[in-house]
Amino acid sequence: LSETLEKFPELLEHRISVVLSSENTPSQSGPDVFEVKLIITGKKYKDIILEKRAASLYVAVGNLCSALLEKLNRVSDKARVKKTT
């Protein structure tokens, strides 16, 4: 997430929570599933909640970072358009 914080320094003024979890059951065979949940609350970026799941924790985190970048860009673009009109 450090790269995202460098691109969006306003996030330093926000509360950011990350929850990592994994699902596996000893009674049933099958792959483990890892989940990453990100919650951002603050003045500019209000109530952003993203969740990604994957068979690997690293893939889940990577997918979440990509989705977060897209979401922050969309929110920033909307704010920029509102400011100019």
Tab-separated table of N, CA, C and O in Angstrom:
chain	number	residue	atom	x	y	z
A	1	LEU	N	0.804	-1.201	0.000
A	1	LEU	CA	0.000	0.000	0.000
A	1	LEU	C	0.845	1.262	0.000
A	1	LEU	O	0.319	2.342	-0.230
A	2	SER	N	2.135	1.139	0.255
A	2	SER	CA	2.990	2.328	0.325
A	2	SER	C	3.035	3.073	-1.005
A	2	SER	O	3.084	4.306	-1.026
A	3	GLU	N	3.015	2.348	-2.121
A	3	GLU	CA	3.001	3.002	-3.429
A	3	GLU	C	1.726	3.821	-3.618
A	3	GLU	O	1.763	4.916	-4.170
A	4	THR	N	0.609	3.305	-3.162
A	4	THR	CA	-0.661	4.026	-3.258
A	4	THR	C	-0.631	5.274	-2.386
A	4	THR	O	-1.115	6.332	-2.784
A	5	LEU	N	-0.037	5.168	-1.200
A	5	LEU	CA	0.072	6.333	-0.320
A	5	LEU	C	0.958	7.409	-0.930
A	5	LEU	O	0.728	8.600	-0.722
A	6	GLU	N	1.973	7.007	-1.691
A	6	GLU	CA	2.823	7.992	-2.370
A	6	GLU	C	2.050	8.724	-3.466
A	6	GLU	O	2.228	9.917	-3.660
A	7	LYS	N	1.176	8.005	-4.172
A	7	LYS	CA	0.398	8.608	-5.257
A	7	LYS	C	-0.751	9.455	-4.726
A	7	LYS	O	-1.188	10.397	-5.374
A	8	PHE	N	-1.275	9.096	-3.557
A	8	PHE	CA	-2.403	9.802	-2.952
A	8	PHE	C	-2.034	10.201	-1.519
A	8	PHE	O	-2.494	9.576	-0.557
A	9	PRO	N	-1.214	11.232	-1.345
A	9	PRO	CA	-0.767	11.603	0.007
A	9	PRO	C	-1.899	12.054	0.933
A	9	PRO	O	-1.738	12.044	2.156
A	10	GLU	N	-3.074	12.410	0.367
A	10	GLU	CA	-4.217	12.792	1.193
A	10	GLU	C	-4.660	11.640	2.093
A	10	GLU	O	-5.312	11.844	3.114
A	11	LEU	N	-4.329	10.422	1.692
A	11	LEU	CA	-4.730	9.245	2.477
A	11	LEU	C	-4.076	9.219	3.856
A	11	LEU	O	-4.577	8.555	4.766
A	12	LEU	N	-2.970	9.936	4.018
A	12	LEU	CA	-2.302	9.961	5.316
A	12	LEU	C	-3.178	10.609	6.384
A	12	LEU	O	-2.976	10.390	7.573
A	13	GLU	N	-4.163	11.411	5.958
A	13	GLU	CA	-5.085	12.056	6.885
A	13	GLU	C	-6.329	11.206	7.141
A	13	GLU	O	-7.238	11.650	7.835
A	14	HIS	N	-6.395	10.033	6.554
A	14	HIS	CA	-7.551	9.152	6.675
A	14	HIS	C	-7.225	7.980	7.594
A	14	HIS	O	-6.071	7.647	7.814
A	15	ARG	N	-8.287	7.348	8.071
A	15	ARG	CA	-8.119	6.113	8.842
A	15	ARG	C	-8.176	4.945	7.865
A	15	ARG	O	-9.143	4.802	7.104
A	16	ILE	N	-7.156	4.111	7.898
A	16	ILE	CA	-7.071	2.969	6.995
A	16	ILE	C	-6.949	1.702	7.837
A	16	ILE	O	-6.053	1.590	8.669
A	17	SER	N	-7.860	0.760	7.603
A	17	SER	CA	-7.832	-0.524	8.305
A	17	SER	C	-7.723	-1.642	7.276
A	17	SER	O	-8.406	-1.614	6.258
A	18	VAL	N	-6.872	-2.606	7.573
A	18	VAL	CA	-6.716	-3.767	6.704
A	18	VAL	C	-6.926	-5.018	7.551
A	18	VAL	O	-6.332	-5.162	8.614
A	19	VAL	N	-7.805	-5.898	7.057
A	19	VAL	CA	-8.083	-7.149	7.752
A	19	VAL	C	-7.693	-8.295	6.833
A	19	VAL	O	-8.157	-8.380	5.694
A	20	LEU	N	-6.826	-9.158	7.318
A	20	LEU	CA	-6.403	-10.343	6.567
A	20	LEU	C	-7.040	-11.568	7.216
A	20	LEU	O	-7.040	-11.688	8.437
A	21	SER	N	-7.567	-12.461	6.394
A	21	SER	CA	-8.158	-13.678	6.944
A	21	SER	C	-7.944	-14.838	5.972
A	21	SER	O	-7.674	-14.629	4.794
A	22	SER	N	-8.061	-16.022	6.503
A	22	SER	CA	-7.970	-17.209	5.645
A	22	SER	C	-9.047	-18.190	6.061
A	22	SER	O	-9.429	-18.260	7.226
A	23	GLU	N	-9.526	-18.927	5.070
A	23	GLU	CA	-10.529	-19.959	5.317
A	23	GLU	C	-9.921	-21.311	4.969
A	23	GLU	O	-9.416	-21.498	3.869
A	24	ASN	N	-9.949	-22.190	5.908
A	24	ASN	CA	-9.618	-23.579	5.619
A	24	ASN	C	-10.360	-24.430	6.627
A	24	ASN	O	-10.630	-24.006	7.736
A	25	THR	N	-10.748	-25.579	6.202
A	25	THR	CA	-11.480	-26.466	7.089
A	25	THR	C	-10.736	-27.782	7.210
A	25	THR	O	-10.428	-28.430	6.207
A	26	PRO	N	-10.432	-28.184	8.425
A	26	PRO	CA	-9.755	-29.458	8.610
A	26	PRO	C	-10.639	-30.660	8.269
A	26	PRO	O	-10.156	-31.730	7.941
A	27	SER	N	-11.963	-30.463	8.298
A	27	SER	CA	-12.871	-31.581	8.048
A	27	SER	C	-13.108	-31.828	6.557
A	27	SER	O	-13.525	-32.911	6.179
A	28	GLN	N	-12.875	-30.805	5.714
A	28	GLN	CA	-13.070	-30.974	4.272
A	28	GLN	C	-11.785	-30.611	3.542
A	28	GLN	O	-11.134	-29.622	3.867
A	29	SER	N	-11.454	-31.415	2.564
A	29	SER	CA	-10.264	-31.097	1.796
A	29	SER	C	-10.604	-30.035	0.755
A	29	SER	O	-11.738	-29.898	0.315
A	30	GLY	N	-9.623	-29.286	0.392
A	30	GLY	CA	-9.821	-28.234	-0.598
A	30	GLY	C	-8.805	-27.132	-0.382
A	30	GLY	O	-8.088	-27.110	0.621
A	31	PRO	N	-8.743	-26.219	-1.322
A	31	PRO	CA	-7.743	-25.158	-1.211
A	31	PRO	C	-8.117	-24.137	-0.137
A	31	PRO	O	-9.295	-23.928	0.169
A	32	ASP	N	-7.092	-23.525	0.436
A	32	ASP	CA	-7.320	-22.427	1.365
A	32	ASP	C	-7.722	-21.198	0.560
A	32	ASP	O	-7.320	-21.031	-0.585
A	33	VAL	N	-8.507	-20.343	1.155
A	33	VAL	CA	-8.918	-19.095	0.513
A	33	VAL	C	-8.510	-17.955	1.439
A	33	VAL	O	-8.837	-17.966	2.629
A	34	PHE	N	-7.779	-17.000	0.885
A	34	PHE	CA	-7.322	-15.851	1.650
A	34	PHE	C	-8.138	-14.630	1.249
A	34	PHE	O	-8.451	-14.440	0.082
A	35	GLU	N	-8.480	-13.829	2.240
A	35	GLU	CA	-9.279	-12.634	1.987
A	35	GLU	C	-8.577	-11.420	2.588
A	35	GLU	O	-8.013	-11.488	3.674
A	36	VAL	N	-8.619	-10.316	1.843
A	36	VAL	CA	-8.085	-9.043	2.306
A	36	VAL	C	-9.225	-8.034	2.235
A	36	VAL	O	-9.874	-7.901	1.200
A	37	LYS	N	-9.456	-7.350	3.333
A	37	LYS	CA	-10.511	-6.334	3.378
A	37	LYS	C	-9.862	-5.017	3.785
A	37	LYS	O	-9.116	-4.955	4.764
A	38	LEU	N	-10.158	-3.960	3.025
A	38	LEU	CA	-9.596	-2.643	3.269
A	38	LEU	C	-10.735	-1.667	3.514
A	38	LEU	O	-11.706	-1.640	2.751
A	39	ILE	N	-10.616	-0.885	4.572
A	39	ILE	CA	-11.624	0.114	4.904
A	39	ILE	C	-10.921	1.453	5.055
A	39	ILE	O	-9.975	1.575	5.845
A	40	ILE	N	-11.378	2.452	4.297
A	40	ILE	CA	-10.824	3.799	4.376
A	40	ILE	C	-11.953	4.749	4.745
A	40	ILE	O	-12.991	4.765	4.090
A	41	THR	N	-11.739	5.519	5.801
A	41	THR	CA	-12.713	6.533	6.187
A	41	THR	C	-11.972	7.845	6.398
A	41	THR	O	-10.873	7.869	6.942
A	42	GLY	N	-12.574	8.900	5.924
A	42	GLY	CA	-11.959	10.210	6.064
A	42	GLY	C	-12.775	11.257	5.344
A	42	GLY	O	-13.894	11.009	4.903
A	43	LYS	N	-12.186	12.444	5.220
A	43	LYS	CA	-12.913	13.563	4.648
A	43	LYS	C	-13.044	13.454	3.130
A	43	LYS	O	-14.141	13.565	2.588
A	44	LYS	N	-11.939	13.223	2.438
A	44	LYS	CA	-11.983	13.199	0.970
A	44	LYS	C	-12.481	11.849	0.446
A	44	LYS	O	-13.326	11.779	-0.429
A	45	TYR	N	-11.924	10.784	0.957
A	45	TYR	CA	-12.296	9.435	0.522
A	45	TYR	C	-13.176	8.825	1.608
A	45	TYR	O	-12.693	8.311	2.599
A	46	LYS	N	-14.480	8.920	1.420
A	46	LYS	CA	-15.427	8.516	2.450
A	46	LYS	C	-15.866	7.069	2.271
A	46	LYS	O	-16.324	6.680	1.211
A	47	ASP	N	-15.703	6.312	3.316
A	47	ASP	CA	-16.240	4.945	3.397
A	47	ASP	C	-15.941	4.087	2.172
A	47	ASP	O	-16.840	3.546	1.541
A	48	ILE	N	-14.675	3.954	1.855
A	48	ILE	CA	-14.267	3.043	0.791
A	48	ILE	C	-14.024	1.683	1.436
A	48	ILE	O	-13.236	1.555	2.364
A	49	ILE	N	-14.731	0.678	0.949
A	49	ILE	CA	-14.571	-0.682	1.455
A	49	ILE	C	-14.320	-1.591	0.257
A	49	ILE	O	-15.123	-1.641	-0.675
A	50	LEU	N	-13.200	-2.276	0.285
A	50	LEU	CA	-12.855	-3.210	-0.790
A	50	LEU	C	-12.503	-4.554	-0.174
A	50	LEU	O	-11.845	-4.618	0.865
A	51	GLU	N	-12.934	-5.619	-0.833
A	51	GLU	CA	-12.606	-6.980	-0.398
A	51	GLU	C	-12.171	-7.790	-1.612
A	51	GLU	O	-12.810	-7.731	-2.656
A	52	LYS	N	-11.099	-8.540	-1.444
A	52	LYS	CA	-10.624	-9.434	-2.504
A	52	LYS	C	-10.259	-10.772	-1.884
A	52	LYS	O	-9.729	-10.841	-0.774
A	53	ARG	N	-10.544	-11.827	-2.635
A	53	ARG	CA	-10.240	-13.193	-2.195
A	53	ARG	C	-9.438	-13.898	-3.269
A	53	ARG	O	-9.657	-13.665	-4.456
A	54	ALA	N	-8.534	-14.774	-2.848
A	54	ALA	CA	-7.738	-15.553	-3.797
A	54	ALA	C	-7.145	-16.757	-3.070
A	54	ALA	O	-7.179	-16.843	-1.837
A	55	ALA	N	-6.583	-17.669	-3.847
A	55	ALA	CA	-5.954	-18.867	-3.279
A	55	ALA	C	-4.608	-18.545	-2.633
A	55	ALA	O	-4.076	-19.339	-1.868
A	56	SER	N	-4.066	-17.370	-2.935
A	56	SER	CA	-2.802	-16.928	-2.349
A	56	SER	C	-3.010	-15.564	-1.701
A	56	SER	O	-3.672	-14.691	-2.266
A	57	LEU	N	-2.419	-15.374	-0.542
A	57	LEU	CA	-2.522	-14.084	0.140
A	57	LEU	C	-1.912	-12.977	-0.713
A	57	LEU	O	-2.450	-11.875	-0.805
A	58	TYR	N	-0.797	-13.273	-1.370
A	58	TYR	CA	-0.120	-12.266	-2.189
A	58	TYR	C	-0.969	-11.851	-3.390
A	58	TYR	O	-1.002	-10.684	-3.762
A	59	VAL	N	-1.668	-12.792	-3.979
A	59	VAL	CA	-2.542	-12.477	-5.114
A	59	VAL	C	-3.719	-11.629	-4.630
A	59	VAL	O	-4.100	-10.655	-5.276
A	60	ALA	N	-4.283	-11.967	-3.488
A	60	ALA	CA	-5.400	-11.205	-2.941
A	60	ALA	C	-4.978	-9.761	-2.650
A	60	ALA	O	-5.698	-8.814	-2.982
A	61	VAL	N	-3.795	-9.580	-2.055
A	61	VAL	CA	-3.291	-8.235	-1.768
A	61	VAL	C	-3.023	-7.481	-3.066
A	61	VAL	O	-3.371	-6.307	-3.192
A	62	GLY	N	-2.438	-8.136	-4.050
A	62	GLY	CA	-2.184	-7.501	-5.340
A	62	GLY	C	-3.460	-7.064	-6.033
A	62	GLY	O	-3.542	-5.944	-6.562
A	63	ASN	N	-4.466	-7.913	-6.015
A	63	ASN	CA	-5.763	-7.568	-6.613
A	63	ASN	C	-6.407	-6.395	-5.877
A	63	ASN	O	-6.999	-5.516	-6.501
A	64	LEU	N	-6.284	-6.396	-4.558
A	64	LEU	CA	-6.852	-5.305	-3.770
A	64	LEU	C	-6.152	-3.981	-4.090
A	64	LEU	O	-6.813	-2.954	-4.257
A	65	CYS	N	-4.840	-3.992	-4.205
A	65	CYS	CA	-4.099	-2.765	-4.518
A	65	CYS	C	-4.490	-2.226	-5.887
A	65	CYS	O	-4.656	-1.010	-6.052
A	66	SER	N	-4.671	-3.094	-6.860
A	66	SER	CA	-5.099	-2.662	-8.194
A	66	SER	C	-6.497	-2.053	-8.144
A	66	SER	O	-6.745	-0.993	-8.733
A	67	ALA	N	-7.405	-2.705	-7.441
A	67	ALA	CA	-8.773	-2.198	-7.323
A	67	ALA	C	-8.802	-0.872	-6.560
A	67	ALA	O	-9.569	0.034	-6.905
A	68	LEU	N	-7.956	-0.751	-5.547
A	68	LEU	CA	-7.893	0.482	-4.769
A	68	LEU	C	-7.419	1.641	-5.633
A	68	LEU	O	-7.973	2.736	-5.577
A	69	LEU	N	-6.413	1.411	-6.442
A	69	LEU	CA	-5.900	2.452	-7.327
A	69	LEU	C	-6.988	2.935	-8.282
A	69	LEU	O	-7.177	4.143	-8.470
A	70	GLU	N	-7.734	2.006	-8.865
A	70	GLU	CA	-8.841	2.371	-9.758
A	70	GLU	C	-9.909	3.173	-9.011
A	70	GLU	O	-10.401	4.187	-9.514
A	71	LYS	N	-10.263	2.724	-7.826
A	71	LYS	CA	-11.301	3.393	-7.041
A	71	LYS	C	-10.875	4.810	-6.661
A	71	LYS	O	-11.647	5.759	-6.788
A	72	LEU	N	-9.646	4.975	-6.210
A	72	LEU	CA	-9.164	6.297	-5.815
A	72	LEU	C	-9.091	7.237	-7.014
A	72	LEU	O	-9.415	8.426	-6.884
A	73	ASN	N	-8.681	6.716	-8.155
A	73	ASN	CA	-8.658	7.539	-9.365
A	73	ASN	C	-10.061	7.990	-9.745
A	73	ASN	O	-10.268	9.146	-10.110
A	74	ARG	N	-11.032	7.100	-9.650
A	74	ARG	CA	-12.427	7.452	-9.965
A	74	ARG	C	-12.955	8.521	-9.021
A	74	ARG	O	-13.578	9.491	-9.450
A	75	VAL	N	-12.698	8.360	-7.736
A	75	VAL	CA	-13.168	9.335	-6.748
A	75	VAL	C	-12.502	10.687	-6.988
A	75	VAL	O	-13.156	11.727	-6.934
A	76	SER	N	-11.218	10.686	-7.274
A	76	SER	CA	-10.491	11.935	-7.540
A	76	SER	C	-11.008	12.614	-8.792
A	76	SER	O	-11.155	13.842	-8.827
A	77	ASP	N	-11.286	11.839	-9.836
A	77	ASP	CA	-11.813	12.406	-11.081
A	77	ASP	C	-13.185	13.025	-10.854
A	77	ASP	O	-13.477	14.102	-11.370
A	78	LYS	N	-14.042	12.364	-10.101
A	78	LYS	CA	-15.376	12.902	-9.807
A	78	LYS	C	-15.262	14.216	-9.041
A	78	LYS	O	-15.973	15.175	-9.316
A	79	ALA	N	-14.352	14.270	-8.065
A	79	ALA	CA	-14.169	15.489	-7.279
A	79	ALA	C	-13.642	16.624	-8.153
A	79	ALA	O	-14.064	17.763	-8.020
A	80	ARG	N	-12.754	16.291	-9.073
A	80	ARG	CA	-12.190	17.297	-9.984
A	80	ARG	C	-13.275	17.850	-10.906
A	80	ARG	O	-13.354	19.047	-11.147
A	81	VAL	N	-14.161	16.990	-11.411
A	81	VAL	CA	-15.236	17.413	-12.296
A	81	VAL	C	-16.231	18.304	-11.534
A	81	VAL	O	-16.668	19.335	-12.045
A	82	LYS	N	-16.562	17.935	-10.311
A	82	LYS	CA	-17.489	18.729	-9.513
A	82	LYS	C	-16.904	20.118	-9.223
A	82	LYS	O	-17.621	21.109	-9.191
A	83	LYS	N	-15.588	20.171	-9.005
A	83	LYS	CA	-14.947	21.434	-8.685
A	83	LYS	C	-14.970	22.387	-9.876
A	83	LYS	O	-15.103	23.590	-9.715
A	84	THR	N	-14.850	21.876	-11.105
A	84	THR	CA	-14.801	22.717	-12.290
A	84	THR	C	-16.193	23.155	-12.754
A	84	THR	O	-16.314	24.106	-13.506
A	85	THR	N	-17.244	22.465	-12.327
A	85	THR	CA	-18.596	22.856	-12.769
A	85	THR	C	-19.299	23.689	-11.748
A	85	THR	O	-18.967	23.876	-10.670
